[in-house]
PDB file of C-alpha atoms in Angstrom:
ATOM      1  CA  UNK A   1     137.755 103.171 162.803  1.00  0.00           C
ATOM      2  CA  UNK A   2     138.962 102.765 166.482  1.00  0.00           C
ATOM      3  CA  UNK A   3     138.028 105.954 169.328  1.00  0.00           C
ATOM      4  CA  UNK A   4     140.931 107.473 169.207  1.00  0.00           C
ATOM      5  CA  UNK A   5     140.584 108.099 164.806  1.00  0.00           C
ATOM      6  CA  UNK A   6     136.986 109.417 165.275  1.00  0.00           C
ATOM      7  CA  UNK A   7     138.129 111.823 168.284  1.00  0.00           C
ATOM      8  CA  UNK A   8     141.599 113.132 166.398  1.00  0.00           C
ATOM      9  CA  UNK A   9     138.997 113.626 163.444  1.00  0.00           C
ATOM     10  CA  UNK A  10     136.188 115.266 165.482  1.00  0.00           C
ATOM     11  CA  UNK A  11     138.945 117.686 167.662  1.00  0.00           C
ATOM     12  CA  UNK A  12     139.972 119.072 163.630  1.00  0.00           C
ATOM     13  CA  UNK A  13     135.934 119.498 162.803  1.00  0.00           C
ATOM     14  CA  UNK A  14     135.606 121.323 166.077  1.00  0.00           C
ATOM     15  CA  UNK A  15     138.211 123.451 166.083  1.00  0.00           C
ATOM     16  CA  UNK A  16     136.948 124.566 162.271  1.00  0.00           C
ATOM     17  CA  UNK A  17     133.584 125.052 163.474  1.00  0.00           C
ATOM     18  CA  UNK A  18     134.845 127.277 166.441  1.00  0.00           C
ATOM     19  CA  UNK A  19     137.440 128.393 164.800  1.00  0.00           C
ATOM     20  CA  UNK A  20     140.049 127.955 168.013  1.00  0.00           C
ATOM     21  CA  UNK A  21     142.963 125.851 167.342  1.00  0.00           C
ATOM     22  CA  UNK A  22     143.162 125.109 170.781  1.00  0.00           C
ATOM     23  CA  UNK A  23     140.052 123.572 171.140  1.00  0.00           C
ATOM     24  CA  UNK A  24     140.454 120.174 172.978  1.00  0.00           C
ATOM     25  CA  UNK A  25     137.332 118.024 173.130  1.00  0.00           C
ATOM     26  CA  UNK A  26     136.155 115.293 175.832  1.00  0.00           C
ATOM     27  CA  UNK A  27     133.742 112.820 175.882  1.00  0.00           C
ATOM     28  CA  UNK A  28     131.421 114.954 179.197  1.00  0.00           C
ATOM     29  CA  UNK A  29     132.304 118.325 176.760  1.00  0.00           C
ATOM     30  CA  UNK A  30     128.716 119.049 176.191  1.00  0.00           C
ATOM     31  CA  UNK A  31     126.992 122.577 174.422  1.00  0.00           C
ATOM     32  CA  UNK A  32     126.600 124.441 177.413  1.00  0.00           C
ATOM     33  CA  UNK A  33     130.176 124.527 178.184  1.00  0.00           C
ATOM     34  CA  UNK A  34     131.021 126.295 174.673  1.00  0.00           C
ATOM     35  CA  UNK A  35     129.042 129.537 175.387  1.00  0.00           C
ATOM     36  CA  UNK A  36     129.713 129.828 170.767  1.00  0.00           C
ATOM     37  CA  UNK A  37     127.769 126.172 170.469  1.00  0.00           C
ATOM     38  CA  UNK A  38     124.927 127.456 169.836  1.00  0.00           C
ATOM     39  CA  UNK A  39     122.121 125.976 167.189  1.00  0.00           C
ATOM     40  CA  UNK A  40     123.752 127.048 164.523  1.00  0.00           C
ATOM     41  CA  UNK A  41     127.179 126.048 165.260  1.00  0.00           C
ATOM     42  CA  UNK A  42     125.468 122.599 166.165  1.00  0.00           C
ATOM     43  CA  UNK A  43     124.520 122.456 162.456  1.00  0.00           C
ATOM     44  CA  UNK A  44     127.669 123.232 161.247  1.00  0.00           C
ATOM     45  CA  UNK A  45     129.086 120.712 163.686  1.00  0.00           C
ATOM     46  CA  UNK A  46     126.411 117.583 162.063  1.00  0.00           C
ATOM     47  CA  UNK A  47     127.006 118.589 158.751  1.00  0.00           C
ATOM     48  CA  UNK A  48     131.083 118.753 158.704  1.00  0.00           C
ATOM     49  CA  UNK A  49     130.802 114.927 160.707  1.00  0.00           C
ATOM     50  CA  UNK A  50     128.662 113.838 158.361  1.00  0.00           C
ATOM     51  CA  UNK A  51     131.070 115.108 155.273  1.00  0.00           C
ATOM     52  CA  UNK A  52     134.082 113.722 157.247  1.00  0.00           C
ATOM     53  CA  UNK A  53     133.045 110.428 158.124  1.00  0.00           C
ATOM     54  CA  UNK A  54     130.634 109.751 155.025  1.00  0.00           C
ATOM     55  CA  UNK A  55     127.582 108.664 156.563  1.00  0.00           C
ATOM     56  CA  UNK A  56     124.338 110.470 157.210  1.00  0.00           C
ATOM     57  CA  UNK A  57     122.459 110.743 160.941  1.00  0.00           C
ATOM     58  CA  UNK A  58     118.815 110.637 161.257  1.00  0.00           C
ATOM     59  CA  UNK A  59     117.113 113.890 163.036  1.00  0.00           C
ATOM     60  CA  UNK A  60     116.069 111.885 166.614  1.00  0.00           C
ATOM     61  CA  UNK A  61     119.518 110.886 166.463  1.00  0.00           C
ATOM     62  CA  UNK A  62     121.360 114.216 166.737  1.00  0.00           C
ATOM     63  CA  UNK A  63     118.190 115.624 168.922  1.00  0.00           C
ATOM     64  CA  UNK A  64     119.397 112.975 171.153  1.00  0.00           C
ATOM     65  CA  UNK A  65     122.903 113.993 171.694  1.00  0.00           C
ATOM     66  CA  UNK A  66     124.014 115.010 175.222  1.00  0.00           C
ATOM     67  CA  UNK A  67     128.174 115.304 174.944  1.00  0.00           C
ATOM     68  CA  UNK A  68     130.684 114.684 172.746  1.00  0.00           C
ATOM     69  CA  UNK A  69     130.928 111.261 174.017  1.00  0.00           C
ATOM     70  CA  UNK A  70     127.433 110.049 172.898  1.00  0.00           C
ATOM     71  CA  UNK A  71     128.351 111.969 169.314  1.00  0.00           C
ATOM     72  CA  UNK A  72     131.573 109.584 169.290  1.00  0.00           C
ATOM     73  CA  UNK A  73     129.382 106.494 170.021  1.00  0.00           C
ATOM     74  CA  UNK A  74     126.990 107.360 167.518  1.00  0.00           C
ATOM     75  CA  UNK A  75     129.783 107.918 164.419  1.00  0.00           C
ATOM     76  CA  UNK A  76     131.469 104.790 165.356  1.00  0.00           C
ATOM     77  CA  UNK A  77     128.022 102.317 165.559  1.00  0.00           C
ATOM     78  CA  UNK A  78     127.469 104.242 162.307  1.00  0.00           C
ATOM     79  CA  UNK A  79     130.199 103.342 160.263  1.00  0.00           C
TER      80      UNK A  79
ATOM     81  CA  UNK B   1     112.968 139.792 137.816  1.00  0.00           C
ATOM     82  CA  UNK B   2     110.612 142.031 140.591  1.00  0.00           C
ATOM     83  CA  UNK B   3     109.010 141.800 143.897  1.00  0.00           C
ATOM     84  CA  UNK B   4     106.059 141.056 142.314  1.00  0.00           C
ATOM     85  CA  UNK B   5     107.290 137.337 141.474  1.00  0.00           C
ATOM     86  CA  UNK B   6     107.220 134.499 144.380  1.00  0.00           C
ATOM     87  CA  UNK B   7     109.739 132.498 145.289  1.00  0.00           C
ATOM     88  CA  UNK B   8     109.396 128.614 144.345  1.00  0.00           C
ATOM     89  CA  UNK B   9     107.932 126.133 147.939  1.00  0.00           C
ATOM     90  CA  UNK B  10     109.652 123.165 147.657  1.00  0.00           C
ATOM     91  CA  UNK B  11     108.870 121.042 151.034  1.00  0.00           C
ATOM     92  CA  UNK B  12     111.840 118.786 152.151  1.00  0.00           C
ATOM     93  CA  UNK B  13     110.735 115.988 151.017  1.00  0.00           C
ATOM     94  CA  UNK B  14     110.917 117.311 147.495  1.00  0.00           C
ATOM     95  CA  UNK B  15     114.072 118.172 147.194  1.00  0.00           C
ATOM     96  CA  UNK B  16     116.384 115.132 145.696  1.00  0.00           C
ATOM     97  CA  UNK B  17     120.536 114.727 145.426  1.00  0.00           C
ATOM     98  CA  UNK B  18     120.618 115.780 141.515  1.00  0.00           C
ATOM     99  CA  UNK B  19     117.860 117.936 141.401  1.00  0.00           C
ATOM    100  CA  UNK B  20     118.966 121.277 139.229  1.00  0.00           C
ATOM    101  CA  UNK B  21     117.633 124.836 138.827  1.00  0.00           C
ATOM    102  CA  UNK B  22     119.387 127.895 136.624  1.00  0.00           C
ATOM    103  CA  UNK B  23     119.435 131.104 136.486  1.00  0.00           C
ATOM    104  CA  UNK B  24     119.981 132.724 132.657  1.00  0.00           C
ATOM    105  CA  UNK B  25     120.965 136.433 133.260  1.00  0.00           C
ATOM    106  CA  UNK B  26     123.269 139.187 131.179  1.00  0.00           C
ATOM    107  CA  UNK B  27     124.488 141.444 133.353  1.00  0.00           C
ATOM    108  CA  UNK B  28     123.633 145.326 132.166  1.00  0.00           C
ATOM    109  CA  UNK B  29     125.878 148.546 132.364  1.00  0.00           C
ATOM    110  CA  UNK B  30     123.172 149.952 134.416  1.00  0.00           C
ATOM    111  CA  UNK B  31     123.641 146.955 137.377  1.00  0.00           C
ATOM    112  CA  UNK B  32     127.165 147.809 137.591  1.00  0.00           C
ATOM    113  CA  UNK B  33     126.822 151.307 138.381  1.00  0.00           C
ATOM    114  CA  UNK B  34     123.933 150.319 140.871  1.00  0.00           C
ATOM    115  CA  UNK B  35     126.425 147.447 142.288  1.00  0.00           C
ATOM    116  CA  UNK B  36     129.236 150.474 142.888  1.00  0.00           C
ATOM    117  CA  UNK B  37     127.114 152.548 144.434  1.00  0.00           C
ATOM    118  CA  UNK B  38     125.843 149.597 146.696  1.00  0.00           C
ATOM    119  CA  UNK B  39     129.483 147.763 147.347  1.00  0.00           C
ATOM    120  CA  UNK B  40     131.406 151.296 147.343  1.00  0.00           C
ATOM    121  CA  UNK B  41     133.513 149.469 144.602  1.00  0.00           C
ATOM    122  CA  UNK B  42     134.611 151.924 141.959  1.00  0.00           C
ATOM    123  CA  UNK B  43     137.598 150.017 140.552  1.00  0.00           C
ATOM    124  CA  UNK B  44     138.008 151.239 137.154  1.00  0.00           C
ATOM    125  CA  UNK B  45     138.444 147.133 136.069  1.00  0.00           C
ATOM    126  CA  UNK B  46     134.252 147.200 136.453  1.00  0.00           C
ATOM    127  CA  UNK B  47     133.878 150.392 134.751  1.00  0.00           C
ATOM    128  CA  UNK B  48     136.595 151.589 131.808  1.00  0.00           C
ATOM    129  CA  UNK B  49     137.182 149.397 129.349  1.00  0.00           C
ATOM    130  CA  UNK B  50     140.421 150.985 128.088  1.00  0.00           C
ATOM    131  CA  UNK B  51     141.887 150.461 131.574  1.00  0.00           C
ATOM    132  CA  UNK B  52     140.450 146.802 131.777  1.00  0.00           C
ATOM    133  CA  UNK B  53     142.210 145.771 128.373  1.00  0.00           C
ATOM    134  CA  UNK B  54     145.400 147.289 129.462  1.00  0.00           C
ATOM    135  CA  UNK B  55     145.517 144.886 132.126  1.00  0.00           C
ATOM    136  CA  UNK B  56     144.612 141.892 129.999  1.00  0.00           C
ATOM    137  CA  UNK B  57     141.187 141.634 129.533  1.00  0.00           C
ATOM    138  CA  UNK B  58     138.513 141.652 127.000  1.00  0.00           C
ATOM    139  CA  UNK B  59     136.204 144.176 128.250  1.00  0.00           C
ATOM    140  CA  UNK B  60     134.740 145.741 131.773  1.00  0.00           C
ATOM    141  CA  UNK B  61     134.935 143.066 134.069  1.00  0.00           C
ATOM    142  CA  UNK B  62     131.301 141.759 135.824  1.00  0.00           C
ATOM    143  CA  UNK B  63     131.771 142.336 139.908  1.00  0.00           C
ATOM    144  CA  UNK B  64     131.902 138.977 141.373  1.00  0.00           C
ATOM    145  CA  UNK B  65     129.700 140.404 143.807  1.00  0.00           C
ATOM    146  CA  UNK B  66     127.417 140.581 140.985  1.00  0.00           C
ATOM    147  CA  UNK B  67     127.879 137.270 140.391  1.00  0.00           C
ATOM    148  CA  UNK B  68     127.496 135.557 143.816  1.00  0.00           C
ATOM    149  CA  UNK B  69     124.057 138.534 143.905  1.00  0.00           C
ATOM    150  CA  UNK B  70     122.683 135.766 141.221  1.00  0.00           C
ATOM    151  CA  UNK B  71     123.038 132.751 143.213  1.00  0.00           C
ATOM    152  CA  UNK B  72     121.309 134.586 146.200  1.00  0.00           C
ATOM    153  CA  UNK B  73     118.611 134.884 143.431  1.00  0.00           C
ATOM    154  CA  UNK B  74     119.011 130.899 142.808  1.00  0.00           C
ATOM    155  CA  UNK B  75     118.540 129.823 146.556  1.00  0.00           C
ATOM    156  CA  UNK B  76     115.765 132.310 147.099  1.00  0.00           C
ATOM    157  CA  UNK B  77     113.703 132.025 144.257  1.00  0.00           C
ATOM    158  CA  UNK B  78     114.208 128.377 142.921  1.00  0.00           C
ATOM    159  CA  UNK B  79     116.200 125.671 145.142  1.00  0.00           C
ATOM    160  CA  UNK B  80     115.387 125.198 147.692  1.00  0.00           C
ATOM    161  CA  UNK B  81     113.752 128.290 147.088  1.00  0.00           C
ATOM    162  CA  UNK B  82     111.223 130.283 149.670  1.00  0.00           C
ATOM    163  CA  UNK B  83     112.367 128.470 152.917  1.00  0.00           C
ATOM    164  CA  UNK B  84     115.891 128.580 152.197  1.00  0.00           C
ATOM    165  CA  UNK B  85     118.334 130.038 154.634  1.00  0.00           C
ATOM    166  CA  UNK B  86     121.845 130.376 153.224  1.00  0.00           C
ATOM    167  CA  UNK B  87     124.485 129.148 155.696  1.00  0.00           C
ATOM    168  CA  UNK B  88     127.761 129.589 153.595  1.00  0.00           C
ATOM    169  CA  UNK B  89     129.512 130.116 150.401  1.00  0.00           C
ATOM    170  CA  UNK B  90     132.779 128.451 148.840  1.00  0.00           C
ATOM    171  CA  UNK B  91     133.259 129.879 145.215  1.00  0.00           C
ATOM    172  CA  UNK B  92     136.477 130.116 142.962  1.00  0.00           C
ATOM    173  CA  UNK B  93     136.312 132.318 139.822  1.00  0.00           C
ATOM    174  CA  UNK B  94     138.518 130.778 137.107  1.00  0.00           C
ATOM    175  CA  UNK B  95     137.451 133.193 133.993  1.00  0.00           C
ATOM    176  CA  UNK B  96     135.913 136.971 133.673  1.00  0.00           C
ATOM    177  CA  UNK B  97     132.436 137.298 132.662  1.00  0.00           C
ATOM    178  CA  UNK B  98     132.447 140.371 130.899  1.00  0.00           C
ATOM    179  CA  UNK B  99     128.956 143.544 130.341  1.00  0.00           C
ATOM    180  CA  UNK B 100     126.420 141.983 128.501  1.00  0.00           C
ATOM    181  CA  UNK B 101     127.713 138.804 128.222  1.00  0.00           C
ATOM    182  CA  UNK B 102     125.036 135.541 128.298  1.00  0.00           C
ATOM    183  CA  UNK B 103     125.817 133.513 130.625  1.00  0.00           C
ATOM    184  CA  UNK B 104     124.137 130.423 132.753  1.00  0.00           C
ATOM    185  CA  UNK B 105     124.041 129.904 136.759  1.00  0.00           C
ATOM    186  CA  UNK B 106     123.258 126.345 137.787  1.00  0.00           C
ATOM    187  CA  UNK B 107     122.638 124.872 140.681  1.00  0.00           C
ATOM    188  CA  UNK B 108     122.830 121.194 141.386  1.00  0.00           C
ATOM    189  CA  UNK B 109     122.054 119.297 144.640  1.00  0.00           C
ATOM    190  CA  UNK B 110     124.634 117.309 145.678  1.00  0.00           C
ATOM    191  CA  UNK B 111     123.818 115.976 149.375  1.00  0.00           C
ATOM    192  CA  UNK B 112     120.945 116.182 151.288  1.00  0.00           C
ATOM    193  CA  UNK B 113     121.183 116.311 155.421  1.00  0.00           C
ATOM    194  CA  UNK B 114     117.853 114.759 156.364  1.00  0.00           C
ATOM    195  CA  UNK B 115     119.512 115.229 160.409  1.00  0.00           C
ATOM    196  CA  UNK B 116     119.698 119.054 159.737  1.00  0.00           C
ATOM    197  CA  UNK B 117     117.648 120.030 156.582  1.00  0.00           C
ATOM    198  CA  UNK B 118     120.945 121.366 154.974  1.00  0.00           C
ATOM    199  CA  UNK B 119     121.572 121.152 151.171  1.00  0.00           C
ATOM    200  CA  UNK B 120     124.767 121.275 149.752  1.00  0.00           C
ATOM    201  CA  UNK B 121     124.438 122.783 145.682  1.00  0.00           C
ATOM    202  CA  UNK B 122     127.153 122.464 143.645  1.00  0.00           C
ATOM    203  CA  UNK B 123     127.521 125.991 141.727  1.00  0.00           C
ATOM    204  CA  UNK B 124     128.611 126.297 138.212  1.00  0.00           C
ATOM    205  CA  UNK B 125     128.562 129.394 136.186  1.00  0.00           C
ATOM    206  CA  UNK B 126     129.457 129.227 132.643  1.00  0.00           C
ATOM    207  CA  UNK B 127     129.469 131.554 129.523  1.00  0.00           C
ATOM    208  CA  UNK B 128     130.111 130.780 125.778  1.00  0.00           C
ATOM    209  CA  UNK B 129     130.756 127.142 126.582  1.00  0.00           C
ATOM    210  CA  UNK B 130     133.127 128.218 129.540  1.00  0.00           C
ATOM    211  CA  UNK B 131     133.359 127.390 133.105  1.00  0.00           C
ATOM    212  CA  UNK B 132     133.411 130.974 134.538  1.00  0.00           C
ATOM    213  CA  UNK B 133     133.380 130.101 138.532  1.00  0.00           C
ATOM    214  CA  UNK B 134     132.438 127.164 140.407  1.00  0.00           C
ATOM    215  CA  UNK B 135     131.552 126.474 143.752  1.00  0.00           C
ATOM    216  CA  UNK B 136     129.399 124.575 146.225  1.00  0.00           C
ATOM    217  CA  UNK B 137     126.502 126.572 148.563  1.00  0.00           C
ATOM    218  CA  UNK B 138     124.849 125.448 152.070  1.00  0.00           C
ATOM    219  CA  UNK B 139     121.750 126.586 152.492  1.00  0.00           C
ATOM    220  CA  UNK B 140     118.960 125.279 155.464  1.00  0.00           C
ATOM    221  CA  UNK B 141     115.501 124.479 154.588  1.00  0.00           C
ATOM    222  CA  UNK B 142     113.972 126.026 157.511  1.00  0.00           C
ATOM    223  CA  UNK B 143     110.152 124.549 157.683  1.00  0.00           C
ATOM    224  CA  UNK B 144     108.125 123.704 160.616  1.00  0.00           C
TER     225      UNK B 144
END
């Protein structure tokens, strides 16, 4: 699945999550720009991606996360 | 079912994709007038049976409030059970279940998040050999 696939895909699971259909996502977007992203909404956020794309992440991977960017990189080395 | 009983402790690494609980209840006259005065939900569908078969059904019609009260009692008490924290709720009801009517609540796991310690249970309610309402639940395991 090329970038731009697993970003269209991820913009749709945000914008459910936050429910804002104007949400646009970035690779630098990170949780502390998204005063709603909080630790639940991260869940919610994991789970849908992991639904969407069919795969499952390991814990240190999502504690890992910085941005949106490194959760794109880690979907597409994942599928 | 009373305070008195304890919740099931399943630790994450017991629970399993396929792993089932149920919950066998008949819902009582008595529960319905308890759910009204709880939900504020008079609606004479729950409560006259004359009205309720003039608009097509069998009997008094079991609150699907009622109904979604015994798969709180499925996540709490049996999977995942004491540590469960219940995140969301997608449920469809296809048939009535009607006062004092048997019926079975079952729970199945169908996908385990090891990344968030999130199950997903797929939710079937049945009665007489029926599919009454199915759905899928979320629910976190939250241990240390």
């Amino acid at each position: 699945m090329d970038p731009a696939e697993i970003y269209r895909k991820l913009t749709s699971i945000f914008r459910d999550v936050f429910d804002d259909d104007s949400l646009t996502i970035a690779p630098e977007l990170a949780a502390a720009a998204l005063p709603e992203w909080d630790s639940l909404q991260h869940i919610r956020l994991v789970i849908a991606a992991e639904r969407e794309f069919a795969l499952k992440f390991s814990a240190s991977e999502i504690a890992s996360l910085e941005n949106v960017g490194e959760f794109a990189d880690l979907i597409r080395r994942k599928l | 079912m009373t305070l008195a009983e304890q919740p099931r402790v399943l630790t994450w690494d017991e629970l399993a994709e396929g792993m089932a609980a149920t919950v066998d209840f008949v819902v009582t006259p008595a529960e319905m007038h308890a759910f009204a005065a709880l939900s504020g939900d008079y609606n004479a569908l729950h409560h006259d049976a004359s009205f309720a078969r003039a608009n097509g059904f069998d009997g008094v019609v079991v609150y699907g409030g009622l109904i979604i009260a015994k798969i709180s009692q499925l996540i709490g008490m049996k999977l995942p059970g004491r540590d469960a924290v219940w995140m969301g709720l997608s449920l469809r009801f296809r048939r009535p279940l009607y006062v004092g009517q048997q019926a079975r609540l079952e729970g199945t796991i169908a996908r385990l998040s090891e990344s968030t310690r999130v199950v997903r249970l797929r939710i079937e309610v049945r009665a007489a050999g029926q599919l009454l309402a199915e759905g899928d639940v979320e629910a976190r395991v939250a241990q240390p």
